[in-house]
mmCIF file of C-alpha atoms and ligand atoms in Angstrom:
data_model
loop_
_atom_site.group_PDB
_atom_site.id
_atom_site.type_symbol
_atom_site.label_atom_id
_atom_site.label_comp_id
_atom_site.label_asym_id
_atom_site.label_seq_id
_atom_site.Cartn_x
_atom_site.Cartn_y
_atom_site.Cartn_z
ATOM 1 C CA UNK Q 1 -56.675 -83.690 -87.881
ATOM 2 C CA UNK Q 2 -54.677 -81.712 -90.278
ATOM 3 C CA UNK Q 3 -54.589 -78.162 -90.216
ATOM 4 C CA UNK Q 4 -55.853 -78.292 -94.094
ATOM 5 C CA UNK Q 5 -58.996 -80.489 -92.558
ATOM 6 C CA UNK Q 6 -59.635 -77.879 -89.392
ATOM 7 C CA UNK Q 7 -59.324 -74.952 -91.763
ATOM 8 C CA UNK Q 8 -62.482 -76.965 -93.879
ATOM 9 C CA UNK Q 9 -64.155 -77.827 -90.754
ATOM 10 C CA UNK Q 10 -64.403 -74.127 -89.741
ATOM 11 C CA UNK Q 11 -65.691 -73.043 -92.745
ATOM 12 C CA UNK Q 12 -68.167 -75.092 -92.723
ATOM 13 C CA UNK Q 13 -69.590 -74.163 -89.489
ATOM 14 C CA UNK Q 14 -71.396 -70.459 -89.985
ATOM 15 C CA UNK Q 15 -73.203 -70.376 -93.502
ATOM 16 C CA UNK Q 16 -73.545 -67.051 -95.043
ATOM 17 C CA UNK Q 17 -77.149 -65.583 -94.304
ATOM 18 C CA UNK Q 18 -77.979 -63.748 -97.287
ATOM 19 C CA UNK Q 19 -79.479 -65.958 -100.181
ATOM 20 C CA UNK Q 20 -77.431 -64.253 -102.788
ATOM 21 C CA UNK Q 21 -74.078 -65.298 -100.539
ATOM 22 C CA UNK Q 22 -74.806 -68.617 -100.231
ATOM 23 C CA UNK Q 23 -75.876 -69.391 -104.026
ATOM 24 C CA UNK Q 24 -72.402 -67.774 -104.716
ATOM 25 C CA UNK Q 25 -70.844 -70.490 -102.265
ATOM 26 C CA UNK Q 26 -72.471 -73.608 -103.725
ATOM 27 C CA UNK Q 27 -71.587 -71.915 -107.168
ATOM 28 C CA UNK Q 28 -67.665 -72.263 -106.305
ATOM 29 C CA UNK Q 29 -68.657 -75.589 -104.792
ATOM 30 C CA UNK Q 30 -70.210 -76.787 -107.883
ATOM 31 C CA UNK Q 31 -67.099 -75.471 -110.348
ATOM 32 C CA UNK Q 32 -64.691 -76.691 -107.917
ATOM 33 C CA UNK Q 33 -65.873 -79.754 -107.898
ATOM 34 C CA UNK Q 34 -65.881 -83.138 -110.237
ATOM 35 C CA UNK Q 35 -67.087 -81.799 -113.527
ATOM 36 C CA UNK Q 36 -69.407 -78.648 -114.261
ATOM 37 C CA UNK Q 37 -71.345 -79.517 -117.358
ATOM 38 C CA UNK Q 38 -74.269 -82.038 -118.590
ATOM 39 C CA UNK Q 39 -71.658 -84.845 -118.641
ATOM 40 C CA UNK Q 40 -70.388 -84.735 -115.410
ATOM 41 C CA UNK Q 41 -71.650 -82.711 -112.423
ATOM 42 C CA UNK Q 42 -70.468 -84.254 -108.949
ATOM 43 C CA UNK Q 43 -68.258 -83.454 -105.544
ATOM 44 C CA UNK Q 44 -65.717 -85.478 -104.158
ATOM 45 C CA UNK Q 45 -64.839 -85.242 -100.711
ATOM 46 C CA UNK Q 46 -63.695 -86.664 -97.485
ATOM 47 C CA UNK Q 47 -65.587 -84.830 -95.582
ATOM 48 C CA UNK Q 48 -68.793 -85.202 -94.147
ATOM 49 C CA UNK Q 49 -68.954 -81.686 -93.309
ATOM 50 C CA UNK Q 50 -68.853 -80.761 -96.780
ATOM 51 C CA UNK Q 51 -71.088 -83.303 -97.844
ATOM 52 C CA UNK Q 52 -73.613 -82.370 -95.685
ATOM 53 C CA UNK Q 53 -73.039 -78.381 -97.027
ATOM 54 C CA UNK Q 54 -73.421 -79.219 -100.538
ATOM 55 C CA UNK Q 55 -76.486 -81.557 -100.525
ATOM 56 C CA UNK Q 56 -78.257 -78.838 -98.210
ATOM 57 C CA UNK Q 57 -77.665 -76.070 -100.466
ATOM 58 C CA UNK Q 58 -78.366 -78.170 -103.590
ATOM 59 C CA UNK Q 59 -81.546 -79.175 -101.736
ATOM 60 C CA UNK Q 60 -82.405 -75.376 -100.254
ATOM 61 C CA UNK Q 61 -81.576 -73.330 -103.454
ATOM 62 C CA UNK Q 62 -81.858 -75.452 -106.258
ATOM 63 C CA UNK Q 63 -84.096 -78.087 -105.256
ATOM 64 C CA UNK Q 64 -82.060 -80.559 -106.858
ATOM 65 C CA UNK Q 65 -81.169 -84.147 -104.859
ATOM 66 C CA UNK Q 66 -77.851 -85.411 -104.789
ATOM 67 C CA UNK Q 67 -77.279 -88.827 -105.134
ATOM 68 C CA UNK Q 68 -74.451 -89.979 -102.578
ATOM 69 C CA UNK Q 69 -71.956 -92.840 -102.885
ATOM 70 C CA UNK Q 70 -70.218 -93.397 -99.665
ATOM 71 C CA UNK Q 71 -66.705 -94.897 -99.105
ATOM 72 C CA UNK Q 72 -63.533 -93.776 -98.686
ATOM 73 C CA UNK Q 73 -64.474 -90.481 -100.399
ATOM 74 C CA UNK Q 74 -68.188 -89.536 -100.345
ATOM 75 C CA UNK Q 75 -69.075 -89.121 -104.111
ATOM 76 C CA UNK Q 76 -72.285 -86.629 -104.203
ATOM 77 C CA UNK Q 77 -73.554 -86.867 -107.834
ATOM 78 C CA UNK Q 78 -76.318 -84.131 -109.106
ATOM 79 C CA UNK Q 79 -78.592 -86.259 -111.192
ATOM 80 C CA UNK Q 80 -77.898 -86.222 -114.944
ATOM 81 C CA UNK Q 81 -81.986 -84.969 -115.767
ATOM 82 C CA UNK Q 82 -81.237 -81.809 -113.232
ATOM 83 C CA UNK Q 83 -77.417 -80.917 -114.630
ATOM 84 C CA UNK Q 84 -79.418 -78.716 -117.851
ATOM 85 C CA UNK Q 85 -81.129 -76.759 -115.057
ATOM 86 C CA UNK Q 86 -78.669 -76.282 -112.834
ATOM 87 C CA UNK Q 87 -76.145 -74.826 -115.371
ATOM 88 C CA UNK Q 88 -79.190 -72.400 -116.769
ATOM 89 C CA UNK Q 89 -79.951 -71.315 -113.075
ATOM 90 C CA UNK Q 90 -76.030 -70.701 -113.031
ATOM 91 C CA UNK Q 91 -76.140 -68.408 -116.382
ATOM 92 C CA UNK Q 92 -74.410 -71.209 -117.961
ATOM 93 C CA UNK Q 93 -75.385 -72.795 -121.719
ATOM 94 C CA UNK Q 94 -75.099 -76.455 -121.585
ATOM 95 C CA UNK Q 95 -73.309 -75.808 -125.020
ATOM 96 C CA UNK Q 96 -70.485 -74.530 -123.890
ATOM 97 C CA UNK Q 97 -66.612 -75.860 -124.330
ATOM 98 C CA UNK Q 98 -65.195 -74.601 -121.268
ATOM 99 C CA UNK Q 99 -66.170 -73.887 -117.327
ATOM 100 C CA UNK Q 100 -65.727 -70.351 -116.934
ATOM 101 C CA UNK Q 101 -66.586 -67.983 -114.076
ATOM 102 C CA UNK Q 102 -69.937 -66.081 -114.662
ATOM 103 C CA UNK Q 103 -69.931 -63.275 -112.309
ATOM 104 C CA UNK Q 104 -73.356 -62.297 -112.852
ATOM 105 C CA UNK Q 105 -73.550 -64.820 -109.372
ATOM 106 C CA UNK Q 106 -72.116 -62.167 -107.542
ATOM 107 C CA UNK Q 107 -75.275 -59.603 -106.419
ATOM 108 C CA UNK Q 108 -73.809 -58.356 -102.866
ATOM 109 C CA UNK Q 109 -70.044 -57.345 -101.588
ATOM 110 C CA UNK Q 110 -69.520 -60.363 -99.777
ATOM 111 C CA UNK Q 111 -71.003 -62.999 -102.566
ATOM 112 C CA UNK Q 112 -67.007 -63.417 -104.308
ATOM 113 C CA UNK Q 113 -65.638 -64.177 -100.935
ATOM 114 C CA UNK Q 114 -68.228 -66.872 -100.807
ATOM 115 C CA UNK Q 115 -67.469 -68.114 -103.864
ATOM 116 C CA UNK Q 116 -63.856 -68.397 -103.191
ATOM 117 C CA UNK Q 117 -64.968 -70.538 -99.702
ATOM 118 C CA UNK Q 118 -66.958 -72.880 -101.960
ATOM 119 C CA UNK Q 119 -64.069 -73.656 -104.560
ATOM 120 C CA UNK Q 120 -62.067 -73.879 -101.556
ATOM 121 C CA UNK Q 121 -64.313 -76.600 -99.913
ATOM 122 C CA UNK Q 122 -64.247 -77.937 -103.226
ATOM 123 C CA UNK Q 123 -60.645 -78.306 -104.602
ATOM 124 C CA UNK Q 124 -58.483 -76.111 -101.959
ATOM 125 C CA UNK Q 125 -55.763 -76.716 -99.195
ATOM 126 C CA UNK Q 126 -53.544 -75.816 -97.148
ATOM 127 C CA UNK Q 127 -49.984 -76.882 -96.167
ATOM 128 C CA UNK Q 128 -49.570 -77.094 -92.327
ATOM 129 C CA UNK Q 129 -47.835 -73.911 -91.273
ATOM 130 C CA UNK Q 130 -45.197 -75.993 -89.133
ATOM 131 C CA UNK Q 131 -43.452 -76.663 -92.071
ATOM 132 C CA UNK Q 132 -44.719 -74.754 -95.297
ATOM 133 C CA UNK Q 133 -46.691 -71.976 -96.120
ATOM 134 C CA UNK Q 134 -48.785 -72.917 -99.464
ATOM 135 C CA UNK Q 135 -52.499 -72.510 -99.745
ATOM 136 C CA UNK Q 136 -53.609 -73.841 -103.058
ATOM 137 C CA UNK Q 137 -57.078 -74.255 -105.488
ATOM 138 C CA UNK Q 138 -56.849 -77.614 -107.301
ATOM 139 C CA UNK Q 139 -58.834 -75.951 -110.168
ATOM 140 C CA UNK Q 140 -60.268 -78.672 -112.288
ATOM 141 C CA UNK Q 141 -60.037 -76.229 -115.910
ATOM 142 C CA UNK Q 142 -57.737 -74.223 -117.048
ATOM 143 C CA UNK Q 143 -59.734 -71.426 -118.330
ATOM 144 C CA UNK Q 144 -61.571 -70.830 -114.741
ATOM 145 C CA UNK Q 145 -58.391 -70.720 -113.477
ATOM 146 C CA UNK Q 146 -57.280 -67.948 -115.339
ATOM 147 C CA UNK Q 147 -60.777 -66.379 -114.294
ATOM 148 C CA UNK Q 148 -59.825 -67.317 -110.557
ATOM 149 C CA UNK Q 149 -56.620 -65.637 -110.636
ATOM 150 C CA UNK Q 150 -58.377 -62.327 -112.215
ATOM 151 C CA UNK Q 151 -60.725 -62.602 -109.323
ATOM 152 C CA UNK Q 152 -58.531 -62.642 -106.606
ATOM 153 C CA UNK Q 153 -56.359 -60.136 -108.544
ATOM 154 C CA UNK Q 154 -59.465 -57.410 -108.446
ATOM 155 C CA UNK Q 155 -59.507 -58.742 -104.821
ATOM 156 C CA UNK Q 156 -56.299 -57.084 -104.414
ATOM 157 C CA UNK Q 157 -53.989 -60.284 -104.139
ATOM 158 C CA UNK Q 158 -51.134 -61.551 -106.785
ATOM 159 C CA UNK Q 159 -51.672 -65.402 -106.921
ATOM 160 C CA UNK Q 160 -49.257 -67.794 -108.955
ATOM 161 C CA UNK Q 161 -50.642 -70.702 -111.236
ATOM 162 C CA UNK Q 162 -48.520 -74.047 -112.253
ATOM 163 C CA UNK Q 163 -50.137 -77.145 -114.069
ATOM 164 C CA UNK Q 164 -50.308 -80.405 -112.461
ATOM 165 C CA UNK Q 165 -52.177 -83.678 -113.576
ATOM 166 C CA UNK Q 166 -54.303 -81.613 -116.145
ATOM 167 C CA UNK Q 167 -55.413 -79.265 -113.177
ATOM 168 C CA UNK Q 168 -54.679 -75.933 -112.919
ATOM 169 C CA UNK Q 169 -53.196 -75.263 -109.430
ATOM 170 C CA UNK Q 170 -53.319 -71.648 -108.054
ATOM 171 C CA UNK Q 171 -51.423 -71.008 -105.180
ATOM 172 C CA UNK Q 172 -50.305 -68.262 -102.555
ATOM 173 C CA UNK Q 173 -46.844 -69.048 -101.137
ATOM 174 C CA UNK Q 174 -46.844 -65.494 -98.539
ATOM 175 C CA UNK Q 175 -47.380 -66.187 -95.046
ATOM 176 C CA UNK Q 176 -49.344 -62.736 -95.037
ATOM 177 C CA UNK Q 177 -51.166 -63.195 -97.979
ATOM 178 C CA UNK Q 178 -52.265 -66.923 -96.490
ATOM 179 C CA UNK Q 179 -53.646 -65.055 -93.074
ATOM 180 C CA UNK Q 180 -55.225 -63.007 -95.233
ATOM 181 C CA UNK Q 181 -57.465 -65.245 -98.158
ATOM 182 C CA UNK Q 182 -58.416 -67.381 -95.035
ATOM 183 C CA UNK Q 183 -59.932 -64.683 -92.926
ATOM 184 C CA UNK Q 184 -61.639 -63.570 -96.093
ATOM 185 C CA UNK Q 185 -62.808 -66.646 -97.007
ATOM 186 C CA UNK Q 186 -64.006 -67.065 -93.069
ATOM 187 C CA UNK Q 187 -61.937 -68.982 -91.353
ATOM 188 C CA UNK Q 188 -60.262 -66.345 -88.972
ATOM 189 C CA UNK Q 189 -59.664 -68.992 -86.083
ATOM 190 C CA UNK Q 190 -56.983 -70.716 -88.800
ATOM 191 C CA UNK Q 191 -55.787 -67.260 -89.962
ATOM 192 C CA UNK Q 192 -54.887 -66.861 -85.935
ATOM 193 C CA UNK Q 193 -53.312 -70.364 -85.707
ATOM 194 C CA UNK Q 194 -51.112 -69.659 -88.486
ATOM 195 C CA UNK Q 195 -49.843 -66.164 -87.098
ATOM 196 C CA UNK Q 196 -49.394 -67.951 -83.650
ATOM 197 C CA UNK Q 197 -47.155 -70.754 -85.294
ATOM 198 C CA UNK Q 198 -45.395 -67.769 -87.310
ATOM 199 C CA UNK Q 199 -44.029 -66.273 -84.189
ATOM 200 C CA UNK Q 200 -42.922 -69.200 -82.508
ATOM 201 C CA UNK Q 201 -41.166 -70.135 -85.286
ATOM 202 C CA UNK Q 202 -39.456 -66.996 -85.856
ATOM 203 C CA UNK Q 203 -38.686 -66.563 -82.006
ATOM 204 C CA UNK Q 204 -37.246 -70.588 -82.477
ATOM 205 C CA UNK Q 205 -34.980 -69.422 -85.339
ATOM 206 C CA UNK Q 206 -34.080 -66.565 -83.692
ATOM 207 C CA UNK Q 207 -32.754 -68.131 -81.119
ATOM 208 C CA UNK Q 208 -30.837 -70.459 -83.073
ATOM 209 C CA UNK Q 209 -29.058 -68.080 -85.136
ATOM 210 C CA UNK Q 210 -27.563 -66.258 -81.597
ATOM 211 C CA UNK Q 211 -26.870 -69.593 -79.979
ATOM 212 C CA UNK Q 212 -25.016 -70.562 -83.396
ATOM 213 C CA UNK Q 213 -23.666 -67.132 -83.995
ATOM 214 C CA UNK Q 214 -22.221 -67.182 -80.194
ATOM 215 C CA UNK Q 215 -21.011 -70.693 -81.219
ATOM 216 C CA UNK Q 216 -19.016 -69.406 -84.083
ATOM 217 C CA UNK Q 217 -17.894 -66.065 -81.734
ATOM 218 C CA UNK Q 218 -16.624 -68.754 -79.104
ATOM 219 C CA UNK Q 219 -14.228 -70.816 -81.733
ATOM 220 C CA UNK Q 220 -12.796 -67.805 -83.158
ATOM 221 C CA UNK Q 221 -11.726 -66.778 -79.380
ATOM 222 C CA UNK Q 222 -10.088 -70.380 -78.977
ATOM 223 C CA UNK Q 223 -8.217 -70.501 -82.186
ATOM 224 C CA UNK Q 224 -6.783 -67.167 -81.562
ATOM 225 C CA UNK Q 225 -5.551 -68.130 -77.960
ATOM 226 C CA UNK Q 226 -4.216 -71.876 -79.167
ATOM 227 C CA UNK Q 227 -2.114 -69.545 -81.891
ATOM 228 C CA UNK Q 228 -1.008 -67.024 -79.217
ATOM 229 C CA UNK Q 229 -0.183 -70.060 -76.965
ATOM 230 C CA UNK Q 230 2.132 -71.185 -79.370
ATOM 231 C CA UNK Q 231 3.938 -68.068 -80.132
ATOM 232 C CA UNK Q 232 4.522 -67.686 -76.703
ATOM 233 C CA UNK Q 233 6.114 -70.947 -76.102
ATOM 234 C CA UNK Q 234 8.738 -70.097 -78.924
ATOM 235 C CA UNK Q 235 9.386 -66.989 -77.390
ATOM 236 C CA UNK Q 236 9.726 -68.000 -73.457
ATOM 237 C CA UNK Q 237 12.134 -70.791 -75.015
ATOM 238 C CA UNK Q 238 13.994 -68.375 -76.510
ATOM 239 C CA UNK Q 239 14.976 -66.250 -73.247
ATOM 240 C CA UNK Q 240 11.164 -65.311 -72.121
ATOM 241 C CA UNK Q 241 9.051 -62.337 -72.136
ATOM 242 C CA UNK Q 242 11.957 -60.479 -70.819
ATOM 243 C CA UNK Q 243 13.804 -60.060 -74.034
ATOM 244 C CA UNK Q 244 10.522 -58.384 -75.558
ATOM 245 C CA UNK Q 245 10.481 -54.186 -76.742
ATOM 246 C CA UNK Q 246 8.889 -52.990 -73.411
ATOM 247 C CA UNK Q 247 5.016 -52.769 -75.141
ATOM 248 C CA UNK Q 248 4.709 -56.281 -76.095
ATOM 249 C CA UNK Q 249 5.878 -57.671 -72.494
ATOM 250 C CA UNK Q 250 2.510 -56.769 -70.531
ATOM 251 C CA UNK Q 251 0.613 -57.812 -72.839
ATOM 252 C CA UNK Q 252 2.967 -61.013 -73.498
ATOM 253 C CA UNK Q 253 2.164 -62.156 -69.921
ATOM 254 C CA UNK Q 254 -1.466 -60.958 -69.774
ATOM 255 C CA UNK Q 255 -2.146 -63.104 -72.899
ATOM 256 C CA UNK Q 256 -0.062 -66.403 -71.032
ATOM 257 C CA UNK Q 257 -2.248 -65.677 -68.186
ATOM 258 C CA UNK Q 258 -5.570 -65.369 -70.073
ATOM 259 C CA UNK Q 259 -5.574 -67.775 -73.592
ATOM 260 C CA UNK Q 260 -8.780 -67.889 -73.105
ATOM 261 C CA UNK Q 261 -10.500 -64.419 -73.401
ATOM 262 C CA UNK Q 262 -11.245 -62.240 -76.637
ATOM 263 C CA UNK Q 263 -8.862 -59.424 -77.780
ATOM 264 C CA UNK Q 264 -11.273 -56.623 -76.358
ATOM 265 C CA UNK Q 265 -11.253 -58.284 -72.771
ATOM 266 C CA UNK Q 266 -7.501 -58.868 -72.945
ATOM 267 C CA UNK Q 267 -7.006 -54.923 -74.006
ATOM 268 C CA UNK Q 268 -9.048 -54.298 -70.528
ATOM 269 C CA UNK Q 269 -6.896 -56.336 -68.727
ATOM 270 C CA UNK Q 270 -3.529 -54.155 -69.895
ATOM 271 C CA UNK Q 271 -2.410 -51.090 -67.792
ATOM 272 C CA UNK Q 272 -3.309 -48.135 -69.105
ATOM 273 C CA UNK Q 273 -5.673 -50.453 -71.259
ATOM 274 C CA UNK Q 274 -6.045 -50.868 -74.960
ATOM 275 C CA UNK Q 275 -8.181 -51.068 -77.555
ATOM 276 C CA UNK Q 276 -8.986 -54.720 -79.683
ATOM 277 C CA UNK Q 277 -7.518 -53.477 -82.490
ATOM 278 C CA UNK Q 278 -4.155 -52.103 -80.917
ATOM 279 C CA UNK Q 279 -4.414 -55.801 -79.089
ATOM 280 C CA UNK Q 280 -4.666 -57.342 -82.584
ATOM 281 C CA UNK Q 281 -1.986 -55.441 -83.821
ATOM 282 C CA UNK Q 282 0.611 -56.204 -81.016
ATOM 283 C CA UNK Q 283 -0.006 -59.726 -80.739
ATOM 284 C CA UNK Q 284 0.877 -60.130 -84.879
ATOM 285 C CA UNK Q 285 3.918 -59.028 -83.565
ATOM 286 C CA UNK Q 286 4.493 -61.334 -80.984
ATOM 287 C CA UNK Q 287 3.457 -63.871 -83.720
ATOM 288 C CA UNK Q 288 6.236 -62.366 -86.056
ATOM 289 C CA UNK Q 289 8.681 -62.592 -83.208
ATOM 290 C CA UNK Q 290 8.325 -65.857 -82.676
ATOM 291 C CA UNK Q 291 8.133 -67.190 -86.170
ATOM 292 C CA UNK Q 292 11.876 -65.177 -86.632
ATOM 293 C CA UNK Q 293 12.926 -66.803 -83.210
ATOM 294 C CA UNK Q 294 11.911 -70.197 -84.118
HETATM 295 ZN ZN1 LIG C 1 -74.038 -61.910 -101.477
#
């Protein structure tokens, strides 16, 4: 199951227990859903789960019987001679041009939380933290969209908002954010999941970088010997370290001994011993030696 279908499962499984939260809920079910007015009033969904949560609280609070179509989808259409009641009961005038969010539905603290679950239920998701972090609202108009993002702005979060296929998409791309709209919206289990993945990953890439960085650490120490190698060469063809200004000799035969340490090791390995950048500095000699002697 994907993590976008366990995050819908959970919240599924406690209802609110206050009347006023759980009208709230079905209200961002309802506007989430397939249509909010007298022409079209239904939910579309994949998931029994939700089906079942929707024609309960349709049935509980408003009294009204959904009419379900099952297939791929489950289509749960409120009847067309209830729609005029159900947008009155909502504070909503058939008459009007646009969906918008009503907040006289909100009566208790927690009731805009709810809501936020229902539209979730309705038209969210959620990208599986293994490879994205994106937790979107499909929202089907684009003036309750712009009431959406005011709502979770009050809430204290900064969503973004892009069209797509005449839907207004709002969307939270911050891993942090994410933990936190799904442990308001009740599904703590998923906010937990998604920290859990967040360390491993960050422990994984961790890792990488230092076995990449030691990589990189590792070629630099072999070029730098294969160069001194050569230098050398010229120079022990060209009468040996002997010939050398007295400091560059020890160091001249430490370095033939060793090609394959860094400068710092090879300074340790000098008597008294040096430091890597005095190393650095006498072996560009050695290398100007050579290039004259070649
Ligand atoms: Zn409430």
């Amino acid at each position: 199951m994907s993590f976008s279908a366990t995050t819908k499962r959970r919240l599924t499984e406690v209802l609110p227990g206050r009347r006023c939260c759980r009208r709230a809920l079905l209200y961002g079910m309802l506007q989430g859903g397939r249509g909010f007015s007298l022409r079209e009033m239904a939910l579309q969904t994949e998931h029994s789960e939700i089906s079942e949560v929707y024609s309960s609280l349709l049935e509980q609070l408003c009294e009204v019987q959904v009419e379900i179509e099952k297939g791929a989808f489950h289509i749960l259409t409120v009847p067309e001679n209830r729609r005029k009641k159900l947008l009155a009961d909502f504070g909503h005038s058939p008459d009007e041009l646009s969906v918008r969010l009503n907040r006289g539905n909100f009566h208790c603290d927690d009731c805009a939380a709810e809501y936020i679950r229902g539209l979730f239920l309705a038209c969210g998701a959620i990208s599986n933290p293994e490879t994205d972090y994106h937790l979107e609202f499909n929202v089907p108009s684009l003036p309750l969209s712009r009431d959406v993002l005011s709502l979770w702005e009050e809430l204290g979060y900064d969503a973004k908002c892009i069209k797509r296929k005449g839907h207004s998409v709002v969307y939270f791309k911050d891993s942090n954010v994410i933990e936190e709209c799904l442990t308001l919206m009740g599904a703590g289990a998923s906010a937990l999941e998604l920290i859990q993945i967040k360390m491993v990953k960050d422990i994984r890439n961790r890792s990488n970088r230092a076995a990449n960085c030691d990589m990189a650490n590792w070629s630099k120490v072999a070029a730098a010997g294969e160069q001194h190698r050569r230098a050398l060469t010229v120079i022990r063809r060209h009468g040996g370290f002997g010939m050398l200004p007295e400091p560059l000799r020890e160091l001249a035969q430490v370095r033939w001994d060793n090609p394959d340490v860094s400068l710092r090791e090879l300074g340790e390995l000098l008597d008294p011993p040096l430091t890597r950048s005095g190393v650095n500095h006498r072996l560009q000699k050695l290398c100007a030696i050579a290039e004259e002697w070649e």
